[in-house]
Amino acid sequence: MFVTTVAHLFYWDASYVLHYMKAKMKGYSPLSSPDSAYDVFVTYDTTDPHVSEWVMRNLRVKLEEEGEKHLPLCLEERDWPPGVPLVDNLTQSIRYSHKTLFVLTEGYVKTGVFKLAMYLAHQRLLDENVDVIVLLMLEPVLQHSHFLRLRRRLCGKSVVEWPRTAAAEPWFWQNLRNVVRVDNQAMYNKAYSKYFTSK
């Protein structure tokens, strides 16, 4: 009876310590450290195994390991410390990354995580006047969204679509590397930028 009571009362504490030690052994570091600025925070549907595999095997490899300049990514499944609330992890990831890359799929745009991450990225735009949003359309979604239409008009280069043919993939990866390196406000459409920026 004593063992059952202790297990019931301290299960989450023991689970947290176990996951924390596991993360420390793998060499993870908390996002709040000053030297942990990432080039890109990638937010995607971690519940979809196909999307997770695509991000880990394709996107991560192409941006972090290939090309003339390696871009360190912040990935939820790899870099988030265990036991920290979702809102804190999202806030720190967006704040300590130069860009936030949304990998959009039909299922992901309906989730609360997508809406919260988009809200926090917009909050950074309002607070710091820094536009960090890059949309990667893995599937054709939000086609009738006013936000997507405005985004394409204001900063069309920050909306990239996965190519329909394999021959266009090298161009896609180079274009994505360029988009995540350049400040979004430098890519703004000049006709619209005077209404949306104070510069």
PDB file of C-alpha atoms in Angstrom:
ATOM      1  CA  MET A   1       0.000   0.000   0.000  1.00  0.00           C
ATOM      2  CA  PHE A   2       2.890   2.353   0.802  1.00  0.00           C
ATOM      3  CA  VAL A   3       4.563   1.686  -2.576  1.00  0.00           C
ATOM      4  CA  THR A   4       1.291   2.309  -4.428  1.00  0.00           C
ATOM      5  CA  THR A   5       0.717   5.604  -2.617  1.00  0.00           C
ATOM      6  CA  VAL A   6       4.277   6.813  -3.240  1.00  0.00           C
ATOM      7  CA  ALA A   7       4.068   5.781  -6.906  1.00  0.00           C
ATOM      8  CA  HIS A   8       0.789   7.636  -7.282  1.00  0.00           C
ATOM      9  CA  LEU A   9       2.037  10.817  -5.579  1.00  0.00           C
ATOM     10  CA  PHE A  10       5.493  11.026  -7.151  1.00  0.00           C
ATOM     11  CA  TYR A  11       4.978   9.458 -10.589  1.00  0.00           C
ATOM     12  CA  TRP A  12       5.213  12.778 -12.455  1.00  0.00           C
ATOM     13  CA  ASP A  13       8.239  13.908 -10.448  1.00  0.00           C
ATOM     14  CA  ALA A  14      10.090  10.690 -11.227  1.00  0.00           C
ATOM     15  CA  SER A  15       9.019  10.885 -14.868  1.00  0.00           C
ATOM     16  CA  TYR A  16      10.283  14.477 -15.142  1.00  0.00           C
ATOM     17  CA  VAL A  17      13.645  13.606 -13.552  1.00  0.00           C
ATOM     18  CA  LEU A  18      14.001  10.620 -15.895  1.00  0.00           C
ATOM     19  CA  HIS A  19      13.297  12.698 -19.011  1.00  0.00           C
ATOM     20  CA  TYR A  20      15.504  15.534 -17.765  1.00  0.00           C
ATOM     21  CA  MET A  21      18.454  13.199 -17.187  1.00  0.00           C
ATOM     22  CA  LYS A  22      17.867  11.566 -20.569  1.00  0.00           C
ATOM     23  CA  ALA A  23      17.964  14.996 -22.257  1.00  0.00           C
ATOM     24  CA  LYS A  24      21.125  15.990 -20.360  1.00  0.00           C
ATOM     25  CA  MET A  25      22.854  12.764 -21.434  1.00  0.00           C
ATOM     26  CA  LYS A  26      22.024  13.524 -25.090  1.00  0.00           C
ATOM     27  CA  GLY A  27      23.584  16.968 -24.758  1.00  0.00           C
ATOM     28  CA  TYR A  28      20.512  19.153 -25.074  1.00  0.00           C
ATOM     29  CA  SER A  29      20.756  22.698 -23.777  1.00  0.00           C
ATOM     30  CA  PRO A  30      17.914  24.985 -22.691  1.00  0.00           C
ATOM     31  CA  LEU A  31      16.789  27.571 -25.219  1.00  0.00           C
ATOM     32  CA  SER A  32      17.077  30.410 -22.732  1.00  0.00           C
ATOM     33  CA  SER A  33      20.880  30.340 -22.754  1.00  0.00           C
ATOM     34  CA  PRO A  34      22.288  33.409 -24.552  1.00  0.00           C
ATOM     35  CA  ASP A  35      24.461  31.396 -26.941  1.00  0.00           C
ATOM     36  CA  SER A  36      21.589  29.276 -28.250  1.00  0.00           C
ATOM     37  CA  ALA A  37      20.231  31.523 -30.980  1.00  0.00           C
ATOM     38  CA  TYR A  38      18.991  29.435 -33.861  1.00  0.00           C
ATOM     39  CA  ASP A  39      18.686  30.510 -37.452  1.00  0.00           C
ATOM     40  CA  VAL A  40      15.304  28.840 -37.905  1.00  0.00           C
ATOM     41  CA  PHE A  41      12.626  27.479 -35.588  1.00  0.00           C
ATOM     42  CA  VAL A  42      10.619  24.875 -37.509  1.00  0.00           C
ATOM     43  CA  THR A  43       7.046  24.311 -36.384  1.00  0.00           C
ATOM     44  CA  TYR A  44       5.122  21.439 -37.935  1.00  0.00           C
ATOM     45  CA  ASP A  45       2.624  18.670 -37.200  1.00  0.00           C
ATOM     46  CA  THR A  46       4.569  16.381 -34.876  1.00  0.00           C
ATOM     47  CA  THR A  47       1.573  14.041 -34.635  1.00  0.00           C
ATOM     48  CA  ASP A  48       1.796  13.179 -38.352  1.00  0.00           C
ATOM     49  CA  PRO A  49       4.596  10.607 -38.816  1.00  0.00           C
ATOM     50  CA  HIS A  50       5.013  11.414 -42.528  1.00  0.00           C
ATOM     51  CA  VAL A  51       5.549  15.130 -41.842  1.00  0.00           C
ATOM     52  CA  SER A  52       7.912  14.431 -38.931  1.00  0.00           C
ATOM     53  CA  GLU A  53       9.944  12.076 -41.091  1.00  0.00           C
ATOM     54  CA  TRP A  54      10.061  14.622 -43.942  1.00  0.00           C
ATOM     55  CA  VAL A  55      11.265  17.351 -41.575  1.00  0.00           C
ATOM     56  CA  MET A  56      13.926  15.152 -39.962  1.00  0.00           C
ATOM     57  CA  ARG A  57      15.204  13.421 -43.097  1.00  0.00           C
ATOM     58  CA  ASN A  58      14.813  16.131 -45.732  1.00  0.00           C
ATOM     59  CA  LEU A  59      14.400  19.631 -44.289  1.00  0.00           C
ATOM     60  CA  ARG A  60      16.888  19.182 -41.445  1.00  0.00           C
ATOM     61  CA  VAL A  61      19.513  17.604 -43.688  1.00  0.00           C
ATOM     62  CA  LYS A  62      19.150  20.192 -46.474  1.00  0.00           C
ATOM     63  CA  LEU A  63      19.352  23.213 -44.150  1.00  0.00           C
ATOM     64  CA  GLU A  64      21.705  22.007 -41.411  1.00  0.00           C
ATOM     65  CA  GLU A  65      24.111  19.709 -43.235  1.00  0.00           C
ATOM     66  CA  GLU A  66      24.135  20.726 -46.911  1.00  0.00           C
ATOM     67  CA  GLY A  67      24.853  23.990 -48.680  1.00  0.00           C
ATOM     68  CA  GLU A  68      27.714  26.437 -48.237  1.00  0.00           C
ATOM     69  CA  LYS A  69      26.352  27.767 -44.924  1.00  0.00           C
ATOM     70  CA  HIS A  70      24.801  25.461 -42.368  1.00  0.00           C
ATOM     71  CA  LEU A  71      21.705  26.834 -40.660  1.00  0.00           C
ATOM     72  CA  PRO A  72      21.103  25.538 -37.125  1.00  0.00           C
ATOM     73  CA  LEU A  73      17.458  24.571 -36.670  1.00  0.00           C
ATOM     74  CA  CYS A  74      15.335  24.456 -33.547  1.00  0.00           C
ATOM     75  CA  LEU A  75      13.095  21.372 -33.760  1.00  0.00           C
ATOM     76  CA  GLU A  76      10.436  20.484 -31.219  1.00  0.00           C
ATOM     77  CA  GLU A  77      11.168  16.762 -31.268  1.00  0.00           C
ATOM     78  CA  ARG A  78      14.896  17.288 -30.832  1.00  0.00           C
ATOM     79  CA  ASP A  79      15.617  20.576 -29.047  1.00  0.00           C
ATOM     80  CA  TRP A  80      12.758  21.283 -26.662  1.00  0.00           C
ATOM     81  CA  PRO A  81      13.572  20.516 -23.016  1.00  0.00           C
ATOM     82  CA  PRO A  82      11.154  17.986 -21.537  1.00  0.00           C
ATOM     83  CA  GLY A  83       8.729  19.034 -18.848  1.00  0.00           C
ATOM     84  CA  VAL A  84       8.494  22.677 -19.976  1.00  0.00           C
ATOM     85  CA  PRO A  85       4.984  23.907 -20.866  1.00  0.00           C
ATOM     86  CA  LEU A  86       4.157  24.171 -24.573  1.00  0.00           C
ATOM     87  CA  VAL A  87       3.609  27.935 -24.424  1.00  0.00           C
ATOM     88  CA  ASP A  88       7.043  28.508 -22.851  1.00  0.00           C
ATOM     89  CA  ASN A  89       8.782  26.292 -25.398  1.00  0.00           C
ATOM     90  CA  LEU A  90       7.033  28.032 -28.296  1.00  0.00           C
ATOM     91  CA  THR A  91       7.751  31.498 -26.910  1.00  0.00           C
ATOM     92  CA  GLN A  92      11.451  30.789 -26.351  1.00  0.00           C
ATOM     93  CA  SER A  93      11.845  29.045 -29.706  1.00  0.00           C
ATOM     94  CA  ILE A  94      10.329  31.972 -31.601  1.00  0.00           C
ATOM     95  CA  ARG A  95      12.195  34.581 -29.563  1.00  0.00           C
ATOM     96  CA  TYR A  96      15.629  32.940 -29.842  1.00  0.00           C
ATOM     97  CA  SER A  97      15.384  32.143 -33.570  1.00  0.00           C
ATOM     98  CA  HIS A  98      15.969  34.511 -36.455  1.00  0.00           C
ATOM     99  CA  LYS A  99      13.090  33.022 -38.467  1.00  0.00           C
ATOM    100  CA  THR A 100      10.055  30.838 -37.757  1.00  0.00           C
ATOM    101  CA  LEU A 101       9.303  28.337 -40.504  1.00  0.00           C
ATOM    102  CA  PHE A 102       5.745  26.981 -40.564  1.00  0.00           C
ATOM    103  CA  VAL A 103       5.509  23.650 -42.420  1.00  0.00           C
ATOM    104  CA  LEU A 104       1.849  23.762 -43.420  1.00  0.00           C
ATOM    105  CA  THR A 105      -0.320  20.699 -43.989  1.00  0.00           C
ATOM    106  CA  GLU A 106      -4.068  20.230 -44.016  1.00  0.00           C
ATOM    107  CA  GLY A 107      -4.090  18.745 -40.519  1.00  0.00           C
ATOM    108  CA  TYR A 108      -1.625  21.178 -38.966  1.00  0.00           C
ATOM    109  CA  VAL A 109      -3.440  24.408 -39.866  1.00  0.00           C
ATOM    110  CA  LYS A 110      -6.447  23.191 -37.852  1.00  0.00           C
ATOM    111  CA  THR A 111      -4.496  22.644 -34.630  1.00  0.00           C
ATOM    112  CA  GLY A 112      -4.184  24.937 -31.660  1.00  0.00           C
ATOM    113  CA  VAL A 113      -0.378  24.696 -31.785  1.00  0.00           C
ATOM    114  CA  PHE A 114      -0.332  26.301 -35.250  1.00  0.00           C
ATOM    115  CA  LYS A 115      -2.646  29.110 -34.143  1.00  0.00           C
ATOM    116  CA  LEU A 116      -0.629  29.746 -30.984  1.00  0.00           C
ATOM    117  CA  ALA A 117       2.709  29.749 -32.841  1.00  0.00           C
ATOM    118  CA  MET A 118       1.310  32.109 -35.480  1.00  0.00           C
ATOM    119  CA  TYR A 119      -0.014  34.405 -32.741  1.00  0.00           C
ATOM    120  CA  LEU A 120       3.383  34.456 -30.977  1.00  0.00           C
ATOM    121  CA  ALA A 121       5.229  35.161 -34.241  1.00  0.00           C
ATOM    122  CA  HIS A 122       2.865  38.060 -34.939  1.00  0.00           C
ATOM    123  CA  GLN A 123       3.378  39.261 -31.378  1.00  0.00           C
ATOM    124  CA  ARG A 124       7.099  39.470 -32.075  1.00  0.00           C
ATOM    125  CA  LEU A 125       6.325  41.554 -35.154  1.00  0.00           C
ATOM    126  CA  LEU A 126       4.233  43.941 -33.047  1.00  0.00           C
ATOM    127  CA  ASP A 127       6.639  44.126 -30.088  1.00  0.00           C
ATOM    128  CA  GLU A 128      10.009  44.205 -31.858  1.00  0.00           C
ATOM    129  CA  ASN A 129       9.020  45.195 -35.426  1.00  0.00           C
ATOM    130  CA  VAL A 130      10.705  41.983 -36.626  1.00  0.00           C
ATOM    131  CA  ASP A 131       8.899  39.856 -39.212  1.00  0.00           C
ATOM    132  CA  VAL A 132      10.052  36.270 -38.691  1.00  0.00           C
ATOM    133  CA  ILE A 133       7.307  34.330 -40.495  1.00  0.00           C
ATOM    134  CA  VAL A 134       8.123  31.991 -43.386  1.00  0.00           C
ATOM    135  CA  LEU A 135       5.393  29.703 -44.712  1.00  0.00           C
ATOM    136  CA  LEU A 136       6.316  26.412 -46.372  1.00  0.00           C
ATOM    137  CA  MET A 137       3.255  24.955 -48.095  1.00  0.00           C
ATOM    138  CA  LEU A 138       3.868  21.210 -48.009  1.00  0.00           C
ATOM    139  CA  GLU A 139       0.231  20.780 -49.079  1.00  0.00           C
ATOM    140  CA  PRO A 140      -2.040  23.352 -50.757  1.00  0.00           C
ATOM    141  CA  VAL A 141      -3.774  24.842 -47.700  1.00  0.00           C
ATOM    142  CA  LEU A 142      -5.348  28.168 -46.706  1.00  0.00           C
ATOM    143  CA  GLN A 143      -6.063  28.951 -50.355  1.00  0.00           C
ATOM    144  CA  HIS A 144      -8.971  31.262 -49.459  1.00  0.00           C
ATOM    145  CA  SER A 145      -7.325  32.782 -46.390  1.00  0.00           C
ATOM    146  CA  HIS A 146      -7.151  36.573 -46.252  1.00  0.00           C
ATOM    147  CA  PHE A 147      -3.936  36.264 -44.239  1.00  0.00           C
ATOM    148  CA  LEU A 148      -2.247  34.202 -46.950  1.00  0.00           C
ATOM    149  CA  ARG A 149      -3.363  36.617 -49.677  1.00  0.00           C
ATOM    150  CA  LEU A 150      -2.013  39.599 -47.717  1.00  0.00           C
ATOM    151  CA  ARG A 151       1.203  37.714 -46.978  1.00  0.00           C
ATOM    152  CA  ARG A 152       1.753  36.968 -50.676  1.00  0.00           C
ATOM    153  CA  ARG A 153       1.210  40.614 -51.587  1.00  0.00           C
ATOM    154  CA  LEU A 154       3.325  42.059 -48.802  1.00  0.00           C
ATOM    155  CA  CYS A 155       6.174  39.529 -48.767  1.00  0.00           C
ATOM    156  CA  GLY A 156       5.574  36.944 -51.462  1.00  0.00           C
ATOM    157  CA  LYS A 157       9.056  35.445 -51.164  1.00  0.00           C
ATOM    158  CA  SER A 158       8.294  34.360 -47.587  1.00  0.00           C
ATOM    159  CA  VAL A 159       5.648  31.941 -48.907  1.00  0.00           C
ATOM    160  CA  VAL A 160       7.292  28.922 -50.539  1.00  0.00           C
ATOM    161  CA  GLU A 161       5.531  25.876 -51.967  1.00  0.00           C
ATOM    162  CA  TRP A 162       6.801  22.320 -52.182  1.00  0.00           C
ATOM    163  CA  PRO A 163       7.367  21.630 -55.911  1.00  0.00           C
ATOM    164  CA  ARG A 164       5.159  19.193 -57.786  1.00  0.00           C
ATOM    165  CA  THR A 165       8.069  17.767 -59.786  1.00  0.00           C
ATOM    166  CA  ALA A 166      11.323  16.278 -58.539  1.00  0.00           C
ATOM    167  CA  ALA A 167      13.300  18.317 -61.081  1.00  0.00           C
ATOM    168  CA  ALA A 168      12.363  21.536 -59.273  1.00  0.00           C
ATOM    169  CA  GLU A 169      13.518  20.354 -55.823  1.00  0.00           C
ATOM    170  CA  PRO A 170      17.112  21.704 -56.046  1.00  0.00           C
ATOM    171  CA  TRP A 171      15.721  25.154 -56.896  1.00  0.00           C
ATOM    172  CA  PHE A 172      13.236  24.859 -54.012  1.00  0.00           C
ATOM    173  CA  TRP A 173      15.980  24.087 -51.462  1.00  0.00           C
ATOM    174  CA  GLN A 174      18.179  26.941 -52.667  1.00  0.00           C
ATOM    175  CA  ASN A 175      15.221  29.330 -52.595  1.00  0.00           C
ATOM    176  CA  LEU A 176      14.313  28.214 -49.052  1.00  0.00           C
ATOM    177  CA  ARG A 177      17.912  28.737 -47.872  1.00  0.00           C
ATOM    178  CA  ASN A 178      17.878  32.249 -49.323  1.00  0.00           C
ATOM    179  CA  VAL A 179      14.513  33.099 -47.736  1.00  0.00           C
ATOM    180  CA  VAL A 180      15.534  32.024 -44.232  1.00  0.00           C
ATOM    181  CA  ARG A 181      18.840  33.943 -44.445  1.00  0.00           C
ATOM    182  CA  VAL A 182      17.418  37.294 -45.596  1.00  0.00           C
ATOM    183  CA  ASP A 183      15.437  39.667 -43.409  1.00  0.00           C
ATOM    184  CA  ASN A 184      11.749  39.555 -44.407  1.00  0.00           C
ATOM    185  CA  GLN A 185      11.440  43.338 -44.431  1.00  0.00           C
ATOM    186  CA  ALA A 186      14.137  43.500 -47.119  1.00  0.00           C
ATOM    187  CA  MET A 187      11.902  41.273 -49.273  1.00  0.00           C
ATOM    188  CA  TYR A 188       8.730  43.349 -48.788  1.00  0.00           C
ATOM    189  CA  ASN A 189       6.887  44.525 -51.870  1.00  0.00           C
ATOM    190  CA  LYS A 190       7.816  48.216 -52.154  1.00  0.00           C
ATOM    191  CA  ALA A 191       4.268  49.233 -53.137  1.00  0.00           C
ATOM    192  CA  TYR A 192       2.848  47.884 -49.875  1.00  0.00           C
ATOM    193  CA  SER A 193       5.752  48.190 -47.461  1.00  0.00           C
ATOM    194  CA  LYS A 194       5.313  51.899 -46.780  1.00  0.00           C
ATOM    195  CA  TYR A 195       1.897  51.141 -45.229  1.00  0.00           C
ATOM    196  CA  PHE A 196       3.126  48.291 -43.017  1.00  0.00           C
ATOM    197  CA  THR A 197       6.542  49.398 -41.831  1.00  0.00           C
ATOM    198  CA  SER A 198       7.760  52.393 -39.918  1.00  0.00           C
ATOM    199  CA  LYS A 199      11.150  52.408 -41.703  1.00  0.00           C
TER     200      LYS A 199
END
